Each structure stands twice: as C-alpha cells, then as structure tokens.
PDB file of C-alpha atoms in Angstrom:
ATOM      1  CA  UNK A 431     107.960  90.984 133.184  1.00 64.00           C
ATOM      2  CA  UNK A 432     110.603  90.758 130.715  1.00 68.00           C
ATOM      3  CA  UNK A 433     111.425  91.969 127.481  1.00 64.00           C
ATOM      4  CA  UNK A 434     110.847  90.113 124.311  1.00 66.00           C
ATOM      5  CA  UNK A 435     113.318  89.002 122.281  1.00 65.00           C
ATOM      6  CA  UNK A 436     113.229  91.690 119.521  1.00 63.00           C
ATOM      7  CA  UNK A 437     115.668  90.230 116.904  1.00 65.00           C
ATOM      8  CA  UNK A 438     115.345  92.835 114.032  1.00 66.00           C
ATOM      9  CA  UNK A 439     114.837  91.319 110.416  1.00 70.00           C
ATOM     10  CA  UNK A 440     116.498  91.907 106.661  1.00 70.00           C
ATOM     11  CA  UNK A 441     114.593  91.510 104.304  1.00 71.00           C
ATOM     12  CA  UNK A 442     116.792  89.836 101.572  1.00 78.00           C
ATOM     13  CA  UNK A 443     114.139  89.681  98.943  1.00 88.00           C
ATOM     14  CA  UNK A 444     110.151  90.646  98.213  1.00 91.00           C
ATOM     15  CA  UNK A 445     107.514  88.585  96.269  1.00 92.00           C
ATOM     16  CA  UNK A 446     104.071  89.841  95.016  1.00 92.00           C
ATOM     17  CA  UNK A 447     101.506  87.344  94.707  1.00 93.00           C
ATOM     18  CA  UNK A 448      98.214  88.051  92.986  1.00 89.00           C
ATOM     19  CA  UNK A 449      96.029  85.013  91.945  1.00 80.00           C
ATOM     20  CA  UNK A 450      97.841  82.439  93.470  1.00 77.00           C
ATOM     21  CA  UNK A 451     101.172  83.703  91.312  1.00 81.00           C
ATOM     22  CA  UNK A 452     104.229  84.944  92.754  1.00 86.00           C
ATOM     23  CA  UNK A 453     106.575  87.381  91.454  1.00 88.00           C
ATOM     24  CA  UNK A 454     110.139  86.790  93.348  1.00 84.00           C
ATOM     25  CA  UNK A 455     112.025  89.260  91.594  1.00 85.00           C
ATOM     26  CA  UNK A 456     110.688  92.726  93.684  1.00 91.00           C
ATOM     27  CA  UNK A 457     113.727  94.616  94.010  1.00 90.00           C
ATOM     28  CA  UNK A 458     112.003  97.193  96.252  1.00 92.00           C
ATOM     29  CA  UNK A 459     108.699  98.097  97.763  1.00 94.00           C
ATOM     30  CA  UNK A 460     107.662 101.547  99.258  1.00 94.00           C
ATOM     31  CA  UNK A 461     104.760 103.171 100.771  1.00 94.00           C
ATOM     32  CA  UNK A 462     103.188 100.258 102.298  1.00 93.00           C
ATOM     33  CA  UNK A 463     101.517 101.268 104.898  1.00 92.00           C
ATOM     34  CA  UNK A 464      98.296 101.200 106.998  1.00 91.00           C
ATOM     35  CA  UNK A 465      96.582 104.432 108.150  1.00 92.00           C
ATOM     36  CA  UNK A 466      93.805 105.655 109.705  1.00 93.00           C
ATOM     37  CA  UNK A 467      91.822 109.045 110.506  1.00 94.00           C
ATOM     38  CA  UNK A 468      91.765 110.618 113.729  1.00 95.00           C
ATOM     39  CA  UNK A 469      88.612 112.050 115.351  1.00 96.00           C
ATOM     40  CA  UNK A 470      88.877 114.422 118.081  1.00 96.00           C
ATOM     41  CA  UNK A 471      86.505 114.595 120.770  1.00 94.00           C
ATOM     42  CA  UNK A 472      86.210 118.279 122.271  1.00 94.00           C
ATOM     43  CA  UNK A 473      84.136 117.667 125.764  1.00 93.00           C
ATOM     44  CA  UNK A 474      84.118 118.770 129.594  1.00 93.00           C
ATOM     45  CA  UNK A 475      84.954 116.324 132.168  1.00 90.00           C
ATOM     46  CA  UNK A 476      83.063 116.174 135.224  1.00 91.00           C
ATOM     47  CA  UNK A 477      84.586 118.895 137.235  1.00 92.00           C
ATOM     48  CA  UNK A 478      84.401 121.431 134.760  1.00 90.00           C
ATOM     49  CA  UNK A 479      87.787 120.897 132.987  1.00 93.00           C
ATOM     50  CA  UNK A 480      87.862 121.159 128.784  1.00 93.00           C
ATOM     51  CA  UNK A 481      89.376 117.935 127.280  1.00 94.00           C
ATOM     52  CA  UNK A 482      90.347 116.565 123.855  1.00 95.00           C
ATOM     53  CA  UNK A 483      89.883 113.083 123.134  1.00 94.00           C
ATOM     54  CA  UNK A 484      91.617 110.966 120.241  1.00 96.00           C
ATOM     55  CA  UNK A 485      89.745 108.255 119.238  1.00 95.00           C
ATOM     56  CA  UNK A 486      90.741 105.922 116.249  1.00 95.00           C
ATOM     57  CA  UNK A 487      88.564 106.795 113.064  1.00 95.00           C
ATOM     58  CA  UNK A 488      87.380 105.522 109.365  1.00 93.00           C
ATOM     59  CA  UNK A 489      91.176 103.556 107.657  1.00 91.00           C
ATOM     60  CA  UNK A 490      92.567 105.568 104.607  1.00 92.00           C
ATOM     61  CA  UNK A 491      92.883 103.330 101.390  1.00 93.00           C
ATOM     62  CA  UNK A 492      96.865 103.413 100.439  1.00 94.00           C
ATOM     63  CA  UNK A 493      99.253 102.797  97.977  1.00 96.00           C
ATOM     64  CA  UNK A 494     102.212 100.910  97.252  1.00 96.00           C
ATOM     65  CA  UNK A 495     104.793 101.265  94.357  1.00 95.00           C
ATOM     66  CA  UNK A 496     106.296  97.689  93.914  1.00 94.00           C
ATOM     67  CA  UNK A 497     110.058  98.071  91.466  1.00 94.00           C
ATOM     68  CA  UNK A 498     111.399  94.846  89.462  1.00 92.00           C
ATOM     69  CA  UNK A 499     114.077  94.278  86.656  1.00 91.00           C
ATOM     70  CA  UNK A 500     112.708  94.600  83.232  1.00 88.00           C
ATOM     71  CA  UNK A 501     111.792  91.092  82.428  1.00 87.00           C
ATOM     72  CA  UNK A 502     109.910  89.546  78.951  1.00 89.00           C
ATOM     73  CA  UNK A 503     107.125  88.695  81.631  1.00 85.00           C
ATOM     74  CA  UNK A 504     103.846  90.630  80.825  1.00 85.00           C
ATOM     75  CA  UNK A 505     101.700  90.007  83.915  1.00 85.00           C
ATOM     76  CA  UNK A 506     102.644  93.737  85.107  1.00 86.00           C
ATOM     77  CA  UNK A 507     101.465  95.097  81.736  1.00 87.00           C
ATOM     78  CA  UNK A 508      98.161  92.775  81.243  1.00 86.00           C
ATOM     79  CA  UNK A 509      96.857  93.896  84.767  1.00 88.00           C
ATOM     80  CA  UNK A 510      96.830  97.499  84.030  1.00 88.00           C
ATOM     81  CA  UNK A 511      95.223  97.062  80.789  1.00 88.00           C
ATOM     82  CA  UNK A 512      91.816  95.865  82.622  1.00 85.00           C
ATOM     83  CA  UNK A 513      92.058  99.652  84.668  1.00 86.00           C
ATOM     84  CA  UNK A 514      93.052 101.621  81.836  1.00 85.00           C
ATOM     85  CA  UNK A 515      90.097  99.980  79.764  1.00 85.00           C
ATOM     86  CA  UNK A 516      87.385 100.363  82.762  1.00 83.00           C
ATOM     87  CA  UNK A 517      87.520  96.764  83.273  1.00 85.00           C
ATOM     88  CA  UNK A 518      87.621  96.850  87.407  1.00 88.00           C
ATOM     89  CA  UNK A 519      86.177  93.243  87.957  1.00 86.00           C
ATOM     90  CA  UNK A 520      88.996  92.045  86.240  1.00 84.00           C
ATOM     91  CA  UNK A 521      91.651  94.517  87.807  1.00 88.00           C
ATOM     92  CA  UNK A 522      90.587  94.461  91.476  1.00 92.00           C
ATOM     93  CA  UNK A 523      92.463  91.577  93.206  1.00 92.00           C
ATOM     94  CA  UNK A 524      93.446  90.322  96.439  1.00 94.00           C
ATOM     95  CA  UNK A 525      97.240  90.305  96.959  1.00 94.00           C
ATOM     96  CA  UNK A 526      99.662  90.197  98.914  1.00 96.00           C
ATOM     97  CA  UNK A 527     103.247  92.005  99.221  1.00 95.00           C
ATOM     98  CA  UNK A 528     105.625  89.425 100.787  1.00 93.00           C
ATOM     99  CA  UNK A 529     108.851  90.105 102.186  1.00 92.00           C
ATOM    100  CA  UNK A 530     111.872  86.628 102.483  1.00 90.00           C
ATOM    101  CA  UNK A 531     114.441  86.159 104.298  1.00 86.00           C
ATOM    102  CA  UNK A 532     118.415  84.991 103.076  1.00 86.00           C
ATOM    103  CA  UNK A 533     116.851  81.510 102.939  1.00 86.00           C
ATOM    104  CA  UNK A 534     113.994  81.912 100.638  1.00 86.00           C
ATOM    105  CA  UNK A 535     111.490  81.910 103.609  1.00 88.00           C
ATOM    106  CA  UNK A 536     108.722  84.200 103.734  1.00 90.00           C
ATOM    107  CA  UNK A 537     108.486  86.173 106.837  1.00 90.00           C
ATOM    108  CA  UNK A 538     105.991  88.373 106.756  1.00 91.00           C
ATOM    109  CA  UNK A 539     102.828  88.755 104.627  1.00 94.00           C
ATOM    110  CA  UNK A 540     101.226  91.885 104.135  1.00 95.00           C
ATOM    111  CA  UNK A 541      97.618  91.245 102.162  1.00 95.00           C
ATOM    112  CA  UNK A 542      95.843  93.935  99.972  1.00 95.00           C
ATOM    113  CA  UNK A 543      92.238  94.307  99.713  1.00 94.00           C
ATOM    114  CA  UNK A 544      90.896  94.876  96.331  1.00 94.00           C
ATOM    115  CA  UNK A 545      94.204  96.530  94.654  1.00 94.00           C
ATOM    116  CA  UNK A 546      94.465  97.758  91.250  1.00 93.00           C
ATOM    117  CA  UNK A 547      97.475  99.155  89.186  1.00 93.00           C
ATOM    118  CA  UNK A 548      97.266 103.019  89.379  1.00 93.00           C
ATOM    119  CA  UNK A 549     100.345 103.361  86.833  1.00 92.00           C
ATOM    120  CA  UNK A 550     103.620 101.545  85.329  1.00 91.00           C
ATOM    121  CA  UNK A 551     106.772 103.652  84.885  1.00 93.00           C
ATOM    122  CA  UNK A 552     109.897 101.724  82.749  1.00 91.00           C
ATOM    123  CA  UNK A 553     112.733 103.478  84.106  1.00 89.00           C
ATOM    124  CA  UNK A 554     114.976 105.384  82.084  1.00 88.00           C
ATOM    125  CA  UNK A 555     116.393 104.202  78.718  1.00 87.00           C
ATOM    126  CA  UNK A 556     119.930 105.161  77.940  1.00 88.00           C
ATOM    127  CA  UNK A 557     121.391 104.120  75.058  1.00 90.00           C
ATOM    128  CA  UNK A 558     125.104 102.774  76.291  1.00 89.00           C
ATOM    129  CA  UNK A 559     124.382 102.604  79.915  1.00 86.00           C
ATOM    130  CA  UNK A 560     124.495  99.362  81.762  1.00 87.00           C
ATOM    131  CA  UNK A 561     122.328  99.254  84.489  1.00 86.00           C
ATOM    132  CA  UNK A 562     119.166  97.134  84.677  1.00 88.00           C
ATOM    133  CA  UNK A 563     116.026  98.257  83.346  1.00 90.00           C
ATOM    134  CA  UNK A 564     113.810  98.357  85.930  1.00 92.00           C
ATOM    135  CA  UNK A 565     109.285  98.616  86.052  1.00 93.00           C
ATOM    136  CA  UNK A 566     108.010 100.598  88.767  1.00 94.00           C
ATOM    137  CA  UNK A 567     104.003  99.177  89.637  1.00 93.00           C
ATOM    138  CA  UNK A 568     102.209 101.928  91.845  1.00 95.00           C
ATOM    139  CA  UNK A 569      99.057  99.850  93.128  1.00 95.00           C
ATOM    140  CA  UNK A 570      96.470 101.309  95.052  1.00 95.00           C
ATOM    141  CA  UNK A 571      94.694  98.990  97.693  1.00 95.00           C
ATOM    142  CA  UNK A 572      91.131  99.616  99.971  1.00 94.00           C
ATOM    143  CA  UNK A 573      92.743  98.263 103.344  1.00 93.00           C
ATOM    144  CA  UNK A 574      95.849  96.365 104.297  1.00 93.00           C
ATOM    145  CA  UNK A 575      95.967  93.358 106.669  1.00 92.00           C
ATOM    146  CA  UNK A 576      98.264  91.758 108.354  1.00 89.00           C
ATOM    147  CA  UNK A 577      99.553  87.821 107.919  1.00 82.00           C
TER     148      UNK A 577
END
C-alpha cells in the first residue's frame, strides 16, 4: 500500500468567523487544540497476568487566544461586553477559526462549540515606538470539530 501524498501546508493568513462574519486580519492563533481525558483500566487477563488499559474518556473544553492589528472595528470589544455583563445567550456562539492559503483559499476549518471571550489584552502602548498595535482575544470553547 503506498504512502499518501503528504504535502505539508503554510498557512499564509487566519480568519475568524462568528455569525456569518469574517475577520481576515488574524495575525496569529494559539492553543487550538482538541483534548480528551484518559481512563485507565486496571484488570487481570485470563491467565492471571495484571494489565492496564487506556481507553479514550470525557473531551476537555479548550481555549484559543486569536491576535489582530488594532483596528477602529469594535466587534472584538462588543462580544466581551455580553460575558462581562452575564449576558451568555448573547456571548455563546458557534465559530469557527479558519486558516488560508497564499491565494485567499480557506484550507482548513476548525469550528467552536459554544465559545465565549474569556479576556481582551491591547498590547503594549509606547509612546514613539512603531510597531502595530495589536488585540489579543482568548476565547474559550465546549468542544472543537473538525471541517
């Protein structure tokens, strides 16, 4: 059986879409990941013999911390207002965190399940300093799927 083709990908940009908008400008995206527990299963096998199984267990909810350019757009801002106020029917949303390639063409979608904004940090400000102002979103999500 042969190998498949495994042609590695760069991810040239990142979108985050929440409500059917899209936010092109991610600069960078960490902690995305999916995760589950382990449960270990201490038995004896039939001839006597003490074994530990692994079997998968219950996913872990996760977090992701999404960074753009300072920008006069709000939508960053107005989202974490419905947490910080106790509004969570407003502030948990389906999302997803999409990653394009040099063309503009998505090539991978990875969906959130009822996300919210945890916090917002605006990076450092420097009077006399000339790099961009960036927004760092942390948003914490129940499961992650795959697209």
């Amino acid at each position: 059986m042969p190998l498949p083709d495994l042609d590695s990908t760069v991810g040239a940009s990142f979108g985050l879409e929440f409500d059917s908008v899209v936010i092109k400008q991610i600069t960078e995206v960490s902690g995305l990941k999916m995760e589950q527990d382990v449960i270990e299963l201490k038995q004896n096998t039939a001839d006597g013999r003490y074994a530990i199984k692994k079997l998968p267990g219950r996913p872990k909810a996760g977090e992701v911390t999404v960074t753009r350019g300072l920008t006069k757009d709000n939508s960053f801002e107005r989202w974490i207002k419905d947490s910080r106020f106790g509004r969570m029917t407003a502030a948990r949303r389906n999302g997803a965190v999409i990653v394009y390639d040099h063309e503009g063409i998505a090539i991978k979608r990875y969906k959130l399940i009822n996300a919210w904004p945890k916090s917002l940090e605006i990076g450092t400000l420097k009077a006399g300093d000339t790099s961009v102002l960036t927004e760092k979103l942390a948003i914490t999500y129940e499961s992650m799927e795959l697209d």
